[in-house]
């Protein structure tokens, strides 16, 4: 890399150097080696090697990392290295002093009426030392946000033909009734892009640990789709340019992602189920379950926009999100395409989507239906779980939570507690307590032998063991706090830490004890996440 940097010393324009160094820093972005922090090893190793080189090429590398480094630690170490080399009398080339120095001029969003992607165009100028305070636009950075993929960045590129690009976008918007092109505030662009950068980094960073799922859902995409192309080459530059955008005023949140709590989602589902569009759905229970999944997909994946419909979103939902995320009962599998079609008609009308766009989305539903029926397989079936167990473990249909919920409450997957589902309900404190008492201490014993099926609480095969043990009750308190967090998956680091320990061969009681100990000793949520990551 230092040899490559020597060739860059002859460059005259800082933008050319920024692009070259951004591509260099992106060479290992997303690369993962088991047991090794590649970003730290190569990034900080490059800084140490450049500092030790004590030559202009090394100083150029340090200047680039100071401006374009993707972490504050990298930028701070590189700046310290620059200071050390400058004290030796080394001089950086003229372009090095201009790395990362760009003035935001304007920001635009180009999209279509469906809203599957947003092309965010950020225009920058560059003030030269001794020059005027404002210069014509020098370049534009274009970042593509994929809302169907979970709000991550899909692509990035730079152009110096700014006016030509903007004119083409305006002409397209005027000629195509589905195209949209509008100017937005720079603070809004920063908020929008900061979220997208954060989500993209979360997905890419999580790919290194198979035990930890990303906190952002990557739907219909692989991590290699993000790290294998133009985005990787421009990611460092994009980070630097977004940091150059103005920060929203203190206390003002620009373009916040809508928060859809459970009660608000239930109200939306009820409005749909009472509509004319849903009147022809024959199985009201299956329809209710299906629309819950449709709303969850829109809220959790599509930046809090459950009412947005499009052909691409329909395809992503049916063929990617549902099979990898949700366990559907047979009647729900059969009802889902019909419920989705009714939702498209209902939401499209309320979103003022043109009739031709609604028709195209409905066509996509029926085109995907045969493939959905053919490819969807109940993901719980290979585990040997009966439908009753699936209902107990996944009342919300969230297949991604199945493993951690079985780890927290293994008895829910058994036939042992089927006789009293309300008494062993993991959503209630009493139910969790009963499950954990039976699981950890076996404090339910056979009452009277009985053959046949019992239908009343009086015919129990088991009864609680009486007697209070204060130490045992305190231990149950600890396990209940842990089990509640595992059930809801908060924080995500908790299950990731459990998986790492299980993969190393630790048994379940040992893992539970370690996790409970961390919960007891943590002083806050941030401290808890740090301690879990260290396990």
XYZ file of C-alpha atoms in Angstrom:
535
model
C 0.000 0.000 0.000
C 2.908 2.355 0.674
C 4.274 1.566 -2.791
C 0.887 2.466 -4.239
C 0.876 5.656 -2.158
C 4.184 6.712 -3.688
C 2.520 6.693 -7.113
C -0.237 8.905 -5.724
C 2.239 11.561 -4.641
C 2.304 12.811 -8.238
C -1.445 13.495 -8.235
C -2.539 17.092 -8.567
C -6.205 17.020 -7.626
C -7.382 16.130 -4.102
C -10.572 14.438 -5.373
C -8.498 11.949 -7.385
C -6.437 11.189 -4.284
C -9.562 10.814 -2.136
C -11.080 8.337 -4.568
C -7.847 6.341 -4.764
C -7.357 6.183 -0.997
C -11.043 5.400 -0.407
C -10.721 2.418 -2.727
C -7.556 1.388 -0.898
C -9.269 1.527 2.514
C -12.265 -0.342 1.094
C -10.100 -3.250 -0.052
C -10.676 -5.098 3.238
C -14.075 -3.650 4.178
C -16.370 -6.522 5.143
C -13.575 -9.121 5.017
C -13.760 -11.557 7.913
C -11.285 -14.096 9.278
C -12.344 -16.264 12.249
C -10.711 -15.086 15.453
C -9.274 -11.952 13.852
C -10.419 -8.321 13.719
C -9.425 -7.614 10.125
C -10.412 -3.942 10.246
C -8.270 -3.318 13.299
C -5.375 -5.497 12.160
C -5.054 -3.969 8.691
C -6.305 -0.459 9.435
C -4.241 0.188 12.535
C -1.408 -1.914 11.147
C -1.275 0.310 8.062
C -1.129 3.395 10.292
C 1.728 1.966 12.366
C 3.657 0.934 9.239
C 3.151 4.326 7.582
C 4.354 6.121 10.724
C 7.429 3.894 10.939
C 8.285 4.469 7.253
C 9.205 8.109 7.928
C 8.840 9.054 4.262
C 6.455 11.267 2.230
C 4.433 8.258 1.043
C 3.761 7.239 4.626
C 2.773 10.798 5.461
C 0.361 10.790 2.524
C -1.254 7.576 3.795
C -1.621 9.076 7.270
C -3.211 12.215 5.815
C -5.686 10.061 3.905
C -6.650 7.971 6.943
C -6.989 11.119 9.061
C -9.531 12.446 6.588
C -11.227 9.241 5.418
C -10.814 6.694 8.216
C -14.103 4.963 8.974
C -13.575 4.972 12.758
C -12.643 7.757 15.162
C -9.857 5.549 16.543
C -8.267 5.202 13.104
C -8.495 8.928 12.440
C -7.007 9.812 15.834
C -4.062 7.389 15.471
C -3.337 8.617 11.942
C -3.376 12.243 13.096
C -0.871 11.437 15.836
C 1.332 9.748 13.231
C 1.127 12.833 10.979
C 2.241 15.054 13.849
C 5.203 12.764 14.550
C 6.365 12.774 10.907
C 5.907 16.515 10.494
C 8.096 17.059 13.530
C 10.802 15.263 11.537
C 10.499 17.877 8.810
C 8.498 15.868 6.263
C 6.105 17.803 4.025
C 2.875 16.456 2.580
C 1.948 17.112 -1.074
C -0.424 19.999 -1.761
C -3.455 17.730 -2.273
C -2.978 16.110 1.136
C -3.966 19.308 2.934
C -7.258 19.290 1.010
C -8.270 15.705 1.766
C -11.709 15.659 3.330
C -12.059 19.434 3.049
C -15.273 19.851 1.095
C -18.134 22.317 1.500
C -21.681 20.933 1.059
C -23.664 23.006 -1.408
C -26.985 21.218 -1.935
C -28.723 17.861 -1.581
C -31.419 16.188 -3.686
C -33.428 12.971 -3.646
C -34.293 11.136 -6.844
C -36.836 8.312 -6.626
C -40.065 7.046 -8.128
C -43.639 6.869 -6.931
C -43.179 3.357 -5.568
C -40.329 4.507 -3.300
C -38.264 1.303 -3.431
C -34.978 3.201 -3.573
C -33.791 6.753 -2.984
C -30.819 8.147 -4.872
C -29.454 10.859 -2.579
C -27.329 13.369 -4.501
C -25.012 15.518 -2.363
C -23.203 18.352 -4.153
C -19.893 19.694 -2.806
C -17.464 22.472 -3.657
C -13.898 22.815 -2.419
C -12.426 25.982 -1.005
C -8.794 26.398 -1.954
C -6.328 28.082 0.395
C -6.401 31.817 -0.284
C -9.358 31.445 -2.665
C -12.866 32.832 -2.453
C -15.223 31.499 0.198
C -17.616 29.975 -2.293
C -16.718 28.147 -5.498
C -18.816 26.399 -8.162
C -19.741 22.770 -7.430
C -16.775 20.476 -7.871
C -18.385 17.046 -7.579
C -21.505 15.161 -6.515
C -21.656 12.045 -4.364
C -24.593 9.747 -5.173
C -25.677 7.186 -2.579
C -28.435 4.619 -3.256
C -30.678 3.597 -0.342
C -32.556 0.316 -0.722
C -35.717 0.400 1.401
C -36.743 -3.151 0.476
C -33.358 -4.394 1.658
C -33.693 -2.888 5.129
C -32.655 0.710 4.494
C -29.013 -0.091 3.708
C -26.815 1.523 1.074
C -26.668 -0.468 -2.132
C -24.328 1.607 -4.283
C -22.268 4.795 -4.405
C -20.393 6.770 -7.015
C -18.939 10.231 -7.677
C -19.222 12.505 -10.700
C -17.708 15.880 -11.532
C -20.394 16.535 -14.168
C -22.721 17.985 -11.579
C -24.884 20.245 -13.723
C -25.336 17.541 -16.354
C -26.443 15.048 -13.688
C -28.944 17.455 -12.122
C -30.377 18.414 -15.506
C -30.895 14.759 -16.436
C -32.715 14.137 -13.145
C -34.982 17.148 -13.695
C -35.790 16.131 -17.261
C -36.621 12.582 -16.171
C -38.936 13.856 -13.443
C -40.753 16.099 -15.935
C -41.102 13.396 -18.590
C -42.020 10.443 -16.336
C -45.073 10.781 -14.108
C -43.667 8.116 -11.763
C -40.270 9.830 -11.322
C -39.605 12.163 -8.397
C -36.753 14.652 -7.979
C -36.655 17.207 -5.188
C -34.182 19.291 -3.247
C -33.896 18.597 0.481
C -32.205 20.390 3.354
C -28.589 19.485 4.041
C -29.473 18.596 7.636
C -32.153 16.232 6.357
C -29.649 14.612 4.003
C -27.252 14.078 6.900
C -29.933 12.442 9.052
C -31.068 10.202 6.179
C -27.571 9.130 5.162
C -26.254 8.730 8.713
C -28.982 6.167 9.408
C -28.229 4.347 6.163
C -24.482 4.270 6.872
C -25.094 2.987 10.385
C -27.425 0.237 9.147
C -24.968 -0.790 6.445
C -22.099 -0.995 8.921
C -24.234 -3.032 11.340
C -25.033 -5.576 8.629
C -21.444 -5.825 7.394
C -19.945 -6.009 10.892
C -22.423 -8.698 12.001
C -21.409 -10.908 9.071
C -18.164 -11.724 10.817
C -19.808 -13.578 13.682
C -22.236 -16.285 12.606
C -23.565 -16.412 16.143
C -24.734 -12.813 16.069
C -27.502 -11.799 13.751
C -27.503 -8.221 12.512
C -29.795 -5.835 14.337
C -30.839 -4.601 10.886
C -32.641 -7.065 8.664
C -30.922 -7.569 5.314
C -33.779 -8.781 3.121
C -33.186 -10.357 -0.284
C -29.504 -9.415 -0.203
C -26.217 -10.965 0.827
C -23.436 -9.074 2.569
C -21.274 -9.714 -0.497
C -23.763 -7.648 -2.524
C -22.701 -4.657 -0.433
C -18.980 -5.293 -0.035
C -18.156 -6.594 -3.483
C -18.618 -3.540 -5.690
C -18.634 0.212 -5.972
C -19.989 0.783 -2.477
C -16.876 -0.673 -0.848
C -14.625 1.533 -2.971
C -16.560 4.678 -1.990
C -17.562 3.810 1.570
C -14.720 5.675 3.298
C -15.294 8.762 1.135
C -19.048 8.584 1.770
C -18.452 8.515 5.532
C -16.228 11.580 5.310
C -18.675 13.520 3.124
C -21.650 12.731 5.373
C -19.636 13.979 8.366
C -19.148 17.237 6.436
C -22.901 17.807 6.163
C -24.384 20.175 8.778
C -25.741 18.656 11.964
C -29.411 19.303 12.799
C -29.972 21.836 15.607
C -29.724 20.401 19.100
C -32.948 18.764 20.187
C -34.353 18.661 16.647
C -34.658 15.247 15.002
C -34.820 15.530 11.218
C -36.888 12.941 9.316
C -37.237 10.515 12.232
C -38.208 6.929 11.470
C -41.802 6.492 12.701
C -42.087 4.350 15.800
C -44.847 1.755 15.485
C -45.672 0.380 18.903
C -47.803 -2.711 19.319
C -51.007 -0.770 20.005
C -50.552 1.409 16.932
C -49.942 -1.645 14.743
C -53.081 -3.272 16.159
C -55.162 -0.198 15.310
C -53.868 -0.240 11.721
C -54.659 -3.952 11.392
C -58.163 -3.386 12.752
C -58.796 -0.566 10.263
C -57.804 -2.850 7.400
C -59.801 -5.861 8.610
C -62.941 -3.710 8.883
C -62.532 -2.291 5.368
C -64.413 -3.236 2.207
C -61.202 -4.617 0.700
C -60.922 -7.204 3.498
C -64.627 -8.124 3.508
C -64.175 -11.059 1.106
C -61.455 -12.759 3.177
C -63.119 -15.926 4.436
C -60.814 -16.904 7.336
C -60.770 -13.911 9.671
C -58.280 -15.473 12.115
C -55.764 -16.321 9.374
C -56.296 -12.873 7.828
C -55.562 -11.226 11.161
C -52.327 -13.175 11.570
C -51.263 -12.464 7.977
C -51.867 -8.720 8.172
C -49.813 -8.595 11.381
C -46.851 -9.937 9.387
C -47.464 -7.477 6.527
C -47.469 -4.564 8.966
C -44.406 -5.875 10.818
C -42.473 -6.075 7.545
C -43.365 -2.494 6.637
C -42.539 -1.145 10.090
C -39.315 -3.061 10.748
C -37.787 -3.320 7.279
C -39.228 -0.417 5.297
C -38.319 2.466 7.631
C -41.685 2.508 9.361
C -43.785 2.623 6.175
C -46.285 -0.251 6.310
C -48.649 1.571 3.924
C -46.112 1.717 1.084
C -46.761 -0.916 -1.595
C -44.840 -1.755 -4.740
C -44.082 -4.761 -6.975
C -40.549 -5.044 -5.623
C -41.695 -4.803 -2.020
C -44.294 -7.530 -2.626
C -41.656 -9.823 -4.111
C -39.208 -9.125 -1.285
C -41.907 -9.811 1.309
C -43.259 -13.059 -0.153
C -40.060 -14.663 -1.416
C -37.408 -13.446 1.007
C -38.694 -11.992 4.278
C -41.490 -14.459 5.038
C -39.515 -17.679 4.348
C -36.547 -16.532 6.413
C -38.365 -14.780 9.210
C -41.849 -16.138 9.887
C -43.436 -19.496 10.647
C -46.822 -19.650 8.933
C -49.417 -22.211 9.838
C -50.896 -24.092 6.839
C -54.054 -21.983 6.793
C -51.951 -18.811 6.943
C -49.807 -19.955 4.018
C -52.947 -20.426 1.960
C -54.452 -17.088 2.984
C -51.336 -14.897 2.709
C -51.476 -14.016 -1.044
C -55.169 -13.124 -0.789
C -54.633 -10.985 2.317
C -51.656 -9.276 0.677
C -53.679 -8.488 -2.448
C -56.451 -6.961 -0.310
C -53.830 -4.952 1.585
C -52.363 -3.630 -1.681
C -55.780 -2.398 -2.810
C -56.523 -0.851 0.590
C -53.126 0.770 1.237
C -52.676 1.837 -2.402
C -55.963 3.739 -2.378
C -55.088 5.505 0.872
C -51.618 6.350 -0.388
C -53.053 7.942 -3.556
C -51.146 5.442 -5.689
C -52.356 5.612 -9.313
C -54.605 2.786 -10.422
C -52.028 1.555 -12.911
C -49.445 1.301 -10.095
C -51.861 -0.610 -7.870
C -52.573 -2.947 -10.791
C -48.868 -3.552 -11.364
C -48.416 -4.385 -7.680
C -51.361 -6.796 -7.724
C -49.872 -8.477 -10.794
C -46.661 -8.940 -8.814
C -48.599 -10.580 -5.966
C -50.147 -13.214 -8.238
C -46.924 -13.716 -10.221
C -45.097 -14.481 -6.968
C -47.836 -16.655 -5.502
C -46.975 -19.884 -7.297
C -43.293 -19.556 -6.420
C -44.201 -18.664 -2.828
C -46.371 -21.790 -2.491
C -43.683 -23.929 -4.120
C -40.705 -22.599 -2.181
C -42.140 -21.801 1.248
C -41.377 -24.569 3.664
C -42.292 -24.460 7.309
C -38.853 -23.746 8.841
C -39.909 -25.335 12.141
C -40.701 -28.716 10.583
C -37.067 -29.946 10.319
C -36.754 -29.342 14.076
C -39.551 -31.805 14.752
C -41.782 -29.213 16.398
C -45.510 -29.743 16.477
C -47.842 -26.889 15.593
C -48.873 -26.554 19.244
C -45.253 -26.004 20.233
C -44.786 -23.477 17.429
C -47.799 -21.509 18.667
C -46.376 -21.454 22.199
C -42.886 -20.421 21.157
C -43.867 -18.040 18.368
C -47.118 -16.266 19.239
C -45.878 -13.441 16.999
C -44.691 -15.785 14.203
C -41.120 -14.466 14.537
C -39.043 -17.418 13.344
C -35.776 -15.553 13.981
C -36.524 -15.772 17.723
C -37.145 -19.541 17.781
C -33.654 -20.685 18.809
C -33.212 -18.202 21.658
C -36.739 -18.805 22.964
C -36.156 -22.564 22.978
C -32.912 -21.870 24.853
C -34.717 -19.662 27.390
C -37.758 -21.927 27.832
C -36.997 -25.421 26.464
C -40.116 -26.880 28.077
C -42.311 -24.878 25.689
C -41.174 -27.201 22.895
C -42.219 -30.261 24.881
C -45.566 -31.881 25.597
C -45.021 -31.462 29.325
C -46.876 -28.154 29.713
C -49.649 -28.582 27.153
C -52.247 -29.290 29.838
C -52.034 -25.752 31.304
C -50.986 -23.263 28.598
C -52.185 -20.225 30.560
C -50.342 -21.261 33.702
C -47.114 -21.614 31.695
C -47.501 -18.485 29.547
C -44.012 -16.944 29.023
C -45.575 -13.516 28.422
C -46.677 -13.294 32.066
C -44.461 -13.130 35.180
C -46.376 -16.017 36.767
C -46.032 -18.178 33.656
C -42.298 -17.499 33.353
C -41.847 -18.315 37.023
C -43.689 -21.626 36.707
C -41.720 -22.631 33.600
C -38.380 -21.746 35.161
C -39.189 -23.468 38.446
C -40.052 -26.662 36.606
C -37.060 -26.368 34.268
C -34.370 -25.557 36.845
C -35.585 -27.356 39.957
C -38.172 -29.917 38.798
C -40.603 -28.544 41.344
C -43.610 -30.134 39.728
C -44.197 -33.799 40.473
C -46.704 -36.442 39.425
C -49.881 -36.153 41.474
C -51.927 -39.242 40.608
C -51.550 -41.715 37.771
C -54.164 -41.118 35.144
C -54.717 -42.283 31.647
C -56.590 -40.215 29.120
C -56.781 -36.579 28.204
C -57.549 -33.916 30.774
C -59.636 -30.870 30.015
C -59.900 -29.125 33.384
C -57.452 -27.668 35.812
C -58.625 -30.164 38.456
C -57.284 -33.133 36.461
C -53.632 -32.085 36.532
C -50.956 -34.713 36.226
C -48.564 -32.403 38.112
C -48.735 -30.184 41.136
C -46.304 -27.602 42.545
C -43.970 -28.702 45.287
C -44.638 -26.662 48.406
C -42.018 -25.018 50.554
C -40.111 -21.750 50.263
C -36.351 -21.465 49.894
C -35.186 -17.785 49.899
C -31.926 -18.587 48.119
C -33.757 -20.553 45.441
C -36.269 -17.715 44.994
C -33.438 -15.189 44.502
C -31.903 -17.496 41.927
C -35.254 -17.734 40.134
C -35.431 -13.922 40.115
C -32.094 -13.810 38.287
C -33.136 -16.449 35.761
C -36.462 -14.724 35.162
C -34.753 -11.415 34.317
C -32.475 -13.245 31.904
C -35.264 -15.335 30.339
C -37.426 -12.259 29.771
C -34.609 -10.557 27.896
C -33.909 -13.676 25.840
C -37.590 -14.025 24.945
C -37.729 -10.472 23.576
C -34.166 -10.497 22.170
C -32.974 -7.387 23.998
C -30.200 -6.591 23.631
C -29.190 -8.542 20.532
C -25.720 -9.006 22.053
C -27.235 -11.296 24.712
C -28.134 -14.153 22.375
C -24.957 -13.591 20.364
C -22.897 -14.105 23.533
C -24.882 -17.240 24.411
C -24.281 -18.674 20.936
C -20.545 -18.047 21.167
C -20.305 -19.891 24.466
C -22.467 -22.775 23.243
C -20.283 -23.070 20.132
C -17.250 -23.414 22.408
C -18.838 -26.466 24.022
C -20.220 -24.951 27.234
C -23.399 -26.557 28.554
C -26.649 -24.639 29.015
C -26.449 -24.185 32.842
C -22.935 -22.750 32.526
C -24.015 -20.319 29.828
C -27.081 -19.242 31.816
C -24.934 -18.625 34.896
C -22.450 -16.525 32.923
C -25.171 -14.426 31.297
C -26.999 -13.901 34.591
C -23.742 -12.803 36.198
C -23.209 -10.177 33.516
C -26.776 -8.896 33.951
C -26.180 -8.557 37.699
C -22.881 -6.698 37.366
C -23.685 -4.345 34.458
C -24.258 -0.713 35.439
C -26.345 0.209 32.396
C -27.352 -0.889 28.912
C -24.121 0.346 27.276
C -22.031 -1.388 29.938
C -24.164 -4.517 29.514
C -23.497 -4.632 25.768
C -19.751 -4.173 26.311
C -19.626 -6.971 28.877
C -21.638 -9.301 26.641
C -19.365 -8.634 23.669
C -16.404 -9.577 25.854
C -17.809 -13.011 26.768
